[in-house]
Amino acid sequence: MVDIKEAVCLAGDVAGSFVPLIDVATTTIKKIIEICEAADYNQNICDVLTVRVKITSAALESLRRRKQKRKENDKVFHDAFHKFIYVLEEIKKFTTKISKIHGFKKYTTAISVKENFIRLTDEYDKAMNDLHFTMAVANDEQRRIEKEALEEDIVEFEEYLKTMNKKVDNIDGKVDNILDGVQYIQNCITDKAVLHGAKKIDSIDLVSPPRPNPDDVRSGGVPDVVRIALNICRGLVFLQRAEILHHDLKCENILMTRTLEPKIYKFDSARYDYGKTTTVGNKSDDTVRWLAPEKLSNPNTRYTTQCEIFSFSMLLWELVFEKVPYKSMEKVEMIREHVIKGGREIIRFGKSTPEISELQEGYRRIICDSWKHNPHERLSFLKILDMLEELHSSISCLDRNHNKTN
C-alpha cells in the first residue's frame, strides 16, 4: 500500500480532471479480467495479465478518491493517461484473441503470440512509469513468473495451431450439418403402422442383439466408443468455433445415422457463449446428472465452456458404460451434494488384453482430466480432440496388425 500512496501523491492533484479517464481505464480493466477469467485457452498468459491490471486497479481507485484539482492541467500526465488507456485496449484485444478458439485464426504461429505479449508488457511497464505507478511495474520475480507462464502456454498453443490446421479446418466437411441426419430419421418414420411396406413385428419376437466382445478390436466395444466419441468431439469443436454452447450434453441428445455416425441433437437450450445463461431446472430435472459442480452450487452461475467440457466427460462415461450417471441415486439433491463435494462416477473396466487395456486407460484419463473440480484445470476441447485422435490412430494400428496376422 505504500507504493500506491506514493503514486497517488504524485498524481492525486490532477485526479479531479481525470475522473472520466479513470472511469474508462477501470471499465477496461474489469473487461480484461472478465475475458481472462472466462479463458478457454492460454490461461497462464491470461492469469499474469490479470495480476498486472488488478494491481493498477487498486491505484486507480485510490486516485479516484482524491478530490483536489490543480489550477492548471498537467498535460504530461494527461498524455500518459491516454497512452495507458490505449495499452489497456490493446491488452483487451489480445486476450480476446488468444483466450477463445475463434480468435486463433488471427495468429499463424505461436511465436507471434509471444512477441505480442512481450511488446504489450513492455508498453504497460512504460505507461506505469510515466504515470508514476511504480508498484505496477514488473520486478525481476514477476518477470520470471511471466516468462515461465508464457513458455508453458506457447508450447501448448503451437500444438493447438497444428491441430487447427490439420483437423479442425476439415471439420466443416466431416461434420457437414450437425443435424443432417435428423430429417432423414423423421422421414423414415412418417407412419407408425407401416414402415416402407414392412410387416409389423410383434415385440414378443424381438431379441436383444449380440453384444460385442470388448477384447476384439474389430467387433466394437472400446474401439467403437472411441470413434463415436471422436466424432462427437469434432462436432463440439465445430460449435465452439461458432461460439455456441449446447447446454444439454448427454447420450440421449446424440442421434446415430445408419452408418453409426453421431449427430448432436436437441439445441433447445443452446446459447452463444456470450448469451444469456441457462439455469438448472426444477428439483426433478434429470439434467443435474451431467452438470458441472460450479453450476450445481449456484444455478445462476454463468454456463461456460468449462461447464460444457464437464458435461462431455459425463457423456463419455455414459457412452462407454451404457448407463445413466449416478443411476443408484434417485434424488436430485443426493446427486447435487455428491458432485459438489467432489464425488464422481466410478470408472472400472473389466479384464482385457494389454492392447485394449491401454485404450481403456487413455479413455479413462480423458474423462478424469475433463471432470476435475476446478474448471480451469479441465482439458480444453482441442486437447480432448487431440487425445481422442491418438486413441483412434492406435486402434487403426491394432486393426492393421490384426489383419496381417490372419
C-alpha angles and dihedrals in degrees: 000000000000091000092050092051091050091051092049092049090056095047103023097094091066095043094105094061092044099052093107090051091048089053091052092048093047092050091049092049091051089051092050090052091050091050093048094047090053093046117139094185139026091026094163092058090046091050095055091047089050090054090051097052094041091059090051091046090062091054092049092052090052090048091051092058092060108100101186121110129202118234090234129038115253100230094187092054090043093054091046091053092052089051089050091053090049091054090049090053090051090051090050091053091046095051091046091056099044099039099060131050094233089061094056092086087073089069127058096181136027090231090067089059090052092049092049092049093051092046093050095047091049091050090046092053090049091051090050091051092049090052091044090240090141093161089067094055111102116251125207093272092050091049090051091053091047092049092052092047091048095049092048094051095042092058091051093043090054088057091048091054091050089050091049093050097044103035118007096052087062094049092095089062095041097045095034103175110351091219100037091115095053096074091046092054092047092050091051092059103045093127120038093196097050124032109189091316095306118144118251112257119215114235089234089067094054120102131188114263117249111272116235121247106249089211092062112085091202100047104062125256115115095357092057091044091053092049092050092045091050093053092047089051090051088055092050092050087050089054091046090055087053089050092243126140117198096209094197110060116167136121091263088067095052116088123200125218124218088269092051094254110151120233122194108236143184108043094179092121097034118127139175107263089247093046130098111299125236125239130222112271127235123311092270093054108125091203090088088078089074100033126115118248093243090057092045091050092054119014090198092059111116114262106238139181087264089059089051091050091052091052090049090054089054089048090052090052091047091048096054098039095038097223139097114268116261091007091165090060110077099174119077092217091058091054092045093051092044094053096041089055090054099264119146139175119283117258108206123155123190125242114293144156118297090251095052091041089057090052090048091051091051091049091047091051091054091052095046093047091048099051097048114144095237106070093212092056093059121104118261120243091249091053091049089048091052093049093048090049089055092050090048091051090051090053091051090052091049091049093050092048090049092052092050092056092052 
